[in-house]
mmCIF file of C-alpha atoms in Angstrom:
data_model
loop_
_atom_site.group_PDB
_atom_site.id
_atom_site.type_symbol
_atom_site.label_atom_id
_atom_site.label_comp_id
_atom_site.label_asym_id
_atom_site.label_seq_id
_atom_site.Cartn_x
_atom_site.Cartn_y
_atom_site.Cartn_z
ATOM 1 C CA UNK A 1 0.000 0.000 0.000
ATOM 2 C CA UNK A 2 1.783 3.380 -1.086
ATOM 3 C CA UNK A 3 -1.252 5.431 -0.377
ATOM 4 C CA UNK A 4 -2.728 7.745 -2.658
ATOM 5 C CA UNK A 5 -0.037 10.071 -4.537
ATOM 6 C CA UNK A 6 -0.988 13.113 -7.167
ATOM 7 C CA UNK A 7 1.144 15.047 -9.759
ATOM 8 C CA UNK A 8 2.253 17.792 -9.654
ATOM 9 C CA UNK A 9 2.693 18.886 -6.172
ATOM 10 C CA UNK A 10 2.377 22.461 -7.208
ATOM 11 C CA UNK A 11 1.949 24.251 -9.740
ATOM 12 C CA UNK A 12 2.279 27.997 -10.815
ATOM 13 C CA UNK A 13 0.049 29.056 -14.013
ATOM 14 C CA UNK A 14 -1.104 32.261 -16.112
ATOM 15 C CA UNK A 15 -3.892 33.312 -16.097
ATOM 16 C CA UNK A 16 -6.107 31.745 -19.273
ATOM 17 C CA UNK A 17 -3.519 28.441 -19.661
ATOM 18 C CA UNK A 18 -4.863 25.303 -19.531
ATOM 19 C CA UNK A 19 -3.293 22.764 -16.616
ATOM 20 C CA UNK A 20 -3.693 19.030 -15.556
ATOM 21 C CA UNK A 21 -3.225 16.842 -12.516
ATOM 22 C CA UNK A 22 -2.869 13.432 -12.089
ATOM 23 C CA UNK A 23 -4.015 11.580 -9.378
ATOM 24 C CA UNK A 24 -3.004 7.779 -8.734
ATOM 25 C CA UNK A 25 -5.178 6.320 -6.263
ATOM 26 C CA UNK A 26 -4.122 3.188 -4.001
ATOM 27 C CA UNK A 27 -3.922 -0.177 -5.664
ATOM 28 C CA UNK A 28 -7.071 -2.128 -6.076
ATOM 29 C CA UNK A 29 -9.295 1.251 -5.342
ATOM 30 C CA UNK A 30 -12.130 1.176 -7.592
ATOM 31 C CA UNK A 31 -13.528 4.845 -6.099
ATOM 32 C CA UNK A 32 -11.505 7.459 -6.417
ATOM 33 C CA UNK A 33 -12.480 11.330 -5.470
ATOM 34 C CA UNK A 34 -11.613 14.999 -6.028
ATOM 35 C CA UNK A 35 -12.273 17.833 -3.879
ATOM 36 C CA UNK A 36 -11.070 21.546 -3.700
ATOM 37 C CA UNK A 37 -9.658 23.154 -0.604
ATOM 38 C CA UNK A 38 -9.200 26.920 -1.027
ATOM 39 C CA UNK A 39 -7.555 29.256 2.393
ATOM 40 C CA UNK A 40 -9.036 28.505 5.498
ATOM 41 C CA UNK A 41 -12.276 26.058 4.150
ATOM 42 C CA UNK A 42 -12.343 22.586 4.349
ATOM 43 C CA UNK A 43 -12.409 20.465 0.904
ATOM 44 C CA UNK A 44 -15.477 20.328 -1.244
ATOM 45 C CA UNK A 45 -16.625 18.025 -3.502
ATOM 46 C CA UNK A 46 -15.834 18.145 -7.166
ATOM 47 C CA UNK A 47 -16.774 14.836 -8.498
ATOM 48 C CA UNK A 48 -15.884 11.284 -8.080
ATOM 49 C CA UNK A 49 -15.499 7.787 -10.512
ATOM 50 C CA UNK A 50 -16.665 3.775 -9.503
ATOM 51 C CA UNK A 51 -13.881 2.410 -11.668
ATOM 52 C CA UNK A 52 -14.239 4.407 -14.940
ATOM 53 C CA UNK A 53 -17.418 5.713 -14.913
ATOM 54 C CA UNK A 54 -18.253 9.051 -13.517
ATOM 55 C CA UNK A 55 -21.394 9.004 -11.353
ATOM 56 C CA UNK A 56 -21.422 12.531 -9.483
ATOM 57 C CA UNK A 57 -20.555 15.903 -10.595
ATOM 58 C CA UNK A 58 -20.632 19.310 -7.970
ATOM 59 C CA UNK A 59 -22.150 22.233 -9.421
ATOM 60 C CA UNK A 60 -18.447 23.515 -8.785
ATOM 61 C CA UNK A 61 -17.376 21.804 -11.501
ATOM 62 C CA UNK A 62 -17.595 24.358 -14.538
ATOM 63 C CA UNK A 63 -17.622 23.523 -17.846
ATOM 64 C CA UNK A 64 -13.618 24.595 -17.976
ATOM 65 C CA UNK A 65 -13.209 21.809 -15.388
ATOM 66 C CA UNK A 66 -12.896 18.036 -17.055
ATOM 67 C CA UNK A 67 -12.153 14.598 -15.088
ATOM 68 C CA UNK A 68 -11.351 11.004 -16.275
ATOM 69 C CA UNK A 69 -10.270 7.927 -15.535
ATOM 70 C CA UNK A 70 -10.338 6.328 -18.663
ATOM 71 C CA UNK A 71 -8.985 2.917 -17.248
ATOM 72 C CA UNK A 72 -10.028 2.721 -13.775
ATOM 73 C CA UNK A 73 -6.576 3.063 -12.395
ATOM 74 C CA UNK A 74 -5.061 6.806 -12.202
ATOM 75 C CA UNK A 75 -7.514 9.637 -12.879
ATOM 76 C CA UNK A 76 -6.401 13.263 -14.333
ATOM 77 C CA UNK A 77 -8.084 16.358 -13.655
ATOM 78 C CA UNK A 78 -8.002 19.411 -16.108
ATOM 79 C CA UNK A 79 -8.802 22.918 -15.728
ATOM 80 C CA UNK A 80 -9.364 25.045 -19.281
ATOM 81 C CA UNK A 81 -8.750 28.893 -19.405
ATOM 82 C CA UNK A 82 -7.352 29.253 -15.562
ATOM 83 C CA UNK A 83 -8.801 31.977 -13.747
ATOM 84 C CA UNK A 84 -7.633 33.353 -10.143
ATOM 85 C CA UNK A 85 -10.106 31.960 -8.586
ATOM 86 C CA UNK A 86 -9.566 28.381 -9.461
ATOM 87 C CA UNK A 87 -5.994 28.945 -7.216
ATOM 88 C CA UNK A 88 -6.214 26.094 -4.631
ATOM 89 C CA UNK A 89 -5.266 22.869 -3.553
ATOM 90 C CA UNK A 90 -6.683 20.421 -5.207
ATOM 91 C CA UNK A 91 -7.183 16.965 -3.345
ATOM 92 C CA UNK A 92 -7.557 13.188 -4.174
ATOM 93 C CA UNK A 93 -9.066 10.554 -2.331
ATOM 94 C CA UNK A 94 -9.557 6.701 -3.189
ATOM 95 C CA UNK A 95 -11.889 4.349 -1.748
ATOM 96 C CA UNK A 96 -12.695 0.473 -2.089
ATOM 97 C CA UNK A 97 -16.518 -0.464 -2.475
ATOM 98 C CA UNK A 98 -17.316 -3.297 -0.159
ATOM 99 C CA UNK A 99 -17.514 -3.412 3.893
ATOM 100 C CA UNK A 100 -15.080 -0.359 4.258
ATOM 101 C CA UNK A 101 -16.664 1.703 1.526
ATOM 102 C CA UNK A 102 -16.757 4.636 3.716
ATOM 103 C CA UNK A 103 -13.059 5.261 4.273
ATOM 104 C CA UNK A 104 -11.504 7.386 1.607
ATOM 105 C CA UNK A 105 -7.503 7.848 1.892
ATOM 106 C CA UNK A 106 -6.590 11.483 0.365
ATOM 107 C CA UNK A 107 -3.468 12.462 -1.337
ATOM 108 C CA UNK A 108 -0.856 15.300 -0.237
ATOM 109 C CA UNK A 109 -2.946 17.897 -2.988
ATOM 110 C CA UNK A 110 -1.403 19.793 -5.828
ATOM 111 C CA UNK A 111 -1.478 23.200 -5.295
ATOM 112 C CA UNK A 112 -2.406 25.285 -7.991
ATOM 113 C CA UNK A 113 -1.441 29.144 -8.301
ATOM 114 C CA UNK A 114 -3.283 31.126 -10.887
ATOM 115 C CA UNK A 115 -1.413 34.671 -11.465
ATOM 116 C CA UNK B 1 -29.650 18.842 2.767
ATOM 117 C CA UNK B 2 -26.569 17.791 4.800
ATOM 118 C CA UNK B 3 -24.251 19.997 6.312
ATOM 119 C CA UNK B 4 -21.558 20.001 9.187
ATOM 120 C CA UNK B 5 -20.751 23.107 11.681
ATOM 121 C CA UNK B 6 -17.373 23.213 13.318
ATOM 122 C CA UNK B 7 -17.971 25.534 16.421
ATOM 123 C CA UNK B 8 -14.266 27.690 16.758
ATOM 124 C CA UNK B 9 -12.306 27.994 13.935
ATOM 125 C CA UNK B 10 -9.239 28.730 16.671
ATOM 126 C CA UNK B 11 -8.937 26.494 19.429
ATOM 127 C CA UNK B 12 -5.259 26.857 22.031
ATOM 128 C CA UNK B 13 -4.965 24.581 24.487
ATOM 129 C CA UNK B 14 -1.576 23.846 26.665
ATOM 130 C CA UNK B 15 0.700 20.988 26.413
ATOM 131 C CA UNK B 16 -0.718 18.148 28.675
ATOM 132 C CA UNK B 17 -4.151 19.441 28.469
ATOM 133 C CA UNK B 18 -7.412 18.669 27.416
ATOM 134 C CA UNK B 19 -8.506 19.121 24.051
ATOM 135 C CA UNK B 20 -12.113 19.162 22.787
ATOM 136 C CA UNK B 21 -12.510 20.058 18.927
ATOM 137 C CA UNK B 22 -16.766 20.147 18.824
ATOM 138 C CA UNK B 23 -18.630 19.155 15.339
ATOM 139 C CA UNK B 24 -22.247 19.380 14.728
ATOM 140 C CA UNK B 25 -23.910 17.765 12.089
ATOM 141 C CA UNK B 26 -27.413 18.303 10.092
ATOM 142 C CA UNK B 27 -28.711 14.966 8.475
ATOM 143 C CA UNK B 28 -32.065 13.457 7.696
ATOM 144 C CA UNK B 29 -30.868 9.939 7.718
ATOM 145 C CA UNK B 30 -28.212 8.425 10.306
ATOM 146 C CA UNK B 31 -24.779 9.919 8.758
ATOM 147 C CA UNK B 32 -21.430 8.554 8.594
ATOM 148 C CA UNK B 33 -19.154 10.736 10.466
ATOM 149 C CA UNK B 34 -15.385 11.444 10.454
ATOM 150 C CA UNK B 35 -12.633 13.278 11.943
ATOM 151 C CA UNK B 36 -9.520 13.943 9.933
ATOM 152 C CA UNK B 37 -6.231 16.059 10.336
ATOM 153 C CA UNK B 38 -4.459 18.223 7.975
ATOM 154 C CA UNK B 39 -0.810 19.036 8.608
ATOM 155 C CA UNK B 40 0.489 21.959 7.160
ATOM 156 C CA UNK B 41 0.998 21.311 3.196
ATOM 157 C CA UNK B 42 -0.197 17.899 3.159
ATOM 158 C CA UNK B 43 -3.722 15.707 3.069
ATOM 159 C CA UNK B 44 -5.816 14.766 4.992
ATOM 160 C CA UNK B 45 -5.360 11.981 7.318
ATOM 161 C CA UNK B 46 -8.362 10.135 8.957
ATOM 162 C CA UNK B 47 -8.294 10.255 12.854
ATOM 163 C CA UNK B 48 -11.462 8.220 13.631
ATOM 164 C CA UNK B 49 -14.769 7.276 11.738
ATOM 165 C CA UNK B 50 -18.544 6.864 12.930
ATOM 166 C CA UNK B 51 -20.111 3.971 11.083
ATOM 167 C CA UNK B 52 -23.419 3.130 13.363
ATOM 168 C CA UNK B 53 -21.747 1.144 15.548
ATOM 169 C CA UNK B 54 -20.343 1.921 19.058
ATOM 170 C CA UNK B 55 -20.997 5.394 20.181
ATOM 171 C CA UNK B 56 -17.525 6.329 21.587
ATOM 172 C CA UNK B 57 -15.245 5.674 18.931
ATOM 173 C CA UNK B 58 -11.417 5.577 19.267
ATOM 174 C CA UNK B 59 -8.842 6.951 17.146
ATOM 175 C CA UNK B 60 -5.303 7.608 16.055
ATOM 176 C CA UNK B 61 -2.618 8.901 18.446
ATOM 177 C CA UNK B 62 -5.167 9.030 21.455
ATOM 178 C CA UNK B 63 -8.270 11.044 20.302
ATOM 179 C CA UNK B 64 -11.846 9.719 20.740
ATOM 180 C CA UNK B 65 -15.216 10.825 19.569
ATOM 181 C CA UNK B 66 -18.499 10.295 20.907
ATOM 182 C CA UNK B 67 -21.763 10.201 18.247
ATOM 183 C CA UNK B 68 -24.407 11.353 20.296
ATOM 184 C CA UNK B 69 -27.654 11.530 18.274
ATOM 185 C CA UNK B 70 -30.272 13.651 20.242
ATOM 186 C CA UNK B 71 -27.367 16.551 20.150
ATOM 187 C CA UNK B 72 -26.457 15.956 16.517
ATOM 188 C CA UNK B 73 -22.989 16.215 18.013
ATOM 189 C CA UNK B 74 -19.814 14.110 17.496
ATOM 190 C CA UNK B 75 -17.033 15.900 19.268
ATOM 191 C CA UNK B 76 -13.279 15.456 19.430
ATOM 192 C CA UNK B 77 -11.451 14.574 22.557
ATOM 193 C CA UNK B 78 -8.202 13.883 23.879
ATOM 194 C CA UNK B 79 -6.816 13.916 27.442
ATOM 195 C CA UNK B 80 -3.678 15.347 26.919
ATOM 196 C CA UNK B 81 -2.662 17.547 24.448
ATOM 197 C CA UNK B 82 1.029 17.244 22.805
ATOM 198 C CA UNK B 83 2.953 19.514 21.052
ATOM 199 C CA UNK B 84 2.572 17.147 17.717
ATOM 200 C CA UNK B 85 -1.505 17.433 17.751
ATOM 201 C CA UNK B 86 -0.778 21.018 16.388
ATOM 202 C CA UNK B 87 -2.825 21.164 13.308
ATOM 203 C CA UNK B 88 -5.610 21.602 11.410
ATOM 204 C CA UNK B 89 -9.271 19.743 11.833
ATOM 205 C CA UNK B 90 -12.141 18.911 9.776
ATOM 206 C CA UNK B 91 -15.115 17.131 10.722
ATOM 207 C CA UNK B 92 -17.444 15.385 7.705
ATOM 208 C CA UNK B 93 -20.524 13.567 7.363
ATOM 209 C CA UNK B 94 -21.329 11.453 4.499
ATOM 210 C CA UNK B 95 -24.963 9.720 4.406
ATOM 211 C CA UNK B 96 -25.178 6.421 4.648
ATOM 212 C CA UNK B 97 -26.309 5.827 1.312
ATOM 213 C CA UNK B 98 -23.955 5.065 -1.523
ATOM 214 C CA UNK B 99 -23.387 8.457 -2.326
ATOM 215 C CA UNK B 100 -19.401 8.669 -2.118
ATOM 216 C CA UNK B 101 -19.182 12.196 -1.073
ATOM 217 C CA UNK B 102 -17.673 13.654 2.146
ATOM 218 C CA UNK B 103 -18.984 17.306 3.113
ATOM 219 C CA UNK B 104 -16.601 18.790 5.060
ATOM 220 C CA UNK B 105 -16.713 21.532 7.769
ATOM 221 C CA UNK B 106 -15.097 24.559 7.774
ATOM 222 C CA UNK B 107 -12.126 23.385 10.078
ATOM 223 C CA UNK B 108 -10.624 24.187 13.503
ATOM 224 C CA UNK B 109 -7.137 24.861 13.997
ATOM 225 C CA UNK B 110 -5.943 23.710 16.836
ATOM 226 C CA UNK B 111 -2.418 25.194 18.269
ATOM 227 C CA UNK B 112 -0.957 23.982 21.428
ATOM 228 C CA UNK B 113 0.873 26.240 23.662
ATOM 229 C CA UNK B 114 4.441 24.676 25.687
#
């Protein structure tokens, strides 16, 4: 188990560029979750995948904002035409469906800087 | 609709003393509740989860919680507070329904004086 791990750690962008993170979730994980922490919140819920299908979208997740997991295995998350306000840390979480279903293991976050 | 209030967003306690973090929840069906810990620059870590079983639920490096229903309450203990408990708290309810999502609250950062 080498726990959930994401790509890049940070990440420092223009305003209007177009960026992507990866997350790789823990071995046999078929959920796997993003959220969005920004200054002094706690995380909210972006959307999350049951192997590759995507079953829940937040109403936080624009239109600029696109997730997959096209295999069931790492997922990537990419933001279109950066704006300031998308600067936060962005968080990934995997989970396994069966008698533990409830206990999602998060990432260390890529932190994203929009100037 | 669910939601989760985190009552202090600044809690100081001193070294050695007790520490009580407090979380209430709003849920129309019996939740799923958890306490995690965010060190500086990092994830989240999970300290202890509520999953309908026992009440008083014990955690990671010595904190407990106690679900108590008619209070919609689940707040975070420990004892003795060390210098390494420094850090930031969330509290989060997920229903008990296959919906995956955590909502989070706002957090409580909890510093601990020497």
């Amino acid at each position: 188990d080498t726990g959930v791990s994401q790509n890049p750690r940070h990440k420092i962008t223009k305003r209007g560029q177009n960026v992507t993170f990866r997350c790789d979730p823990i071995s046999e994980h078929n959920r796997l979750y993003w959220y969005r922490q920004t200054l002094g919140q706690g995380p909210e819920f972006l959307t999350y995948f049951q192997n590759e299908a995507q079953l829940e979208k937040s109403r936080l997740l624009s239109d600029r904002f696109s997730a997959e997991r096209p295999k069931g295995s790492f997922s990537t998350l990419e933001i279109q035409r950066t704006e300031q306000g998308d600067s936060a840390m962005y968080l990934c979480a995997s989970s396994k469906v069966g008698r533990r279903t409830y206990e999602q293991y998060f990432g260390p976050g890529t932190r994203l800087t929009v100037t | 609709a669910q939601s989760v209030t985190q009552l202090g967003s600044h809690v100081s306690v001193s070294e050695g003393a007790l520490v009580l973090l407090r979380c209430n929840y709003s849920s129309s069906v019996p939740p799923y509740l958890f306490w995690y810990v965010q060190y500086p620059n990092q994830g989240l870590q999970l300290l202890l989860k509520y999953t309908s079983a026992a009440t008083l639920v014990k955690g990671i490096n010595g904190f407990e919680a106690e679900f108590k229903k008619s209070e919609t309450s689940f707040h975070l203990t420990k004892p003795s507070a060390h210098m390494s408990d420094a850090a930031e708290y969330f509290c989060a309810v997920r229903l008990s329904s296959n919906t995956g999502k955590l909502i989070f609250g706002q957090g409580t950062t909890l510093q601990v004086k020497p």
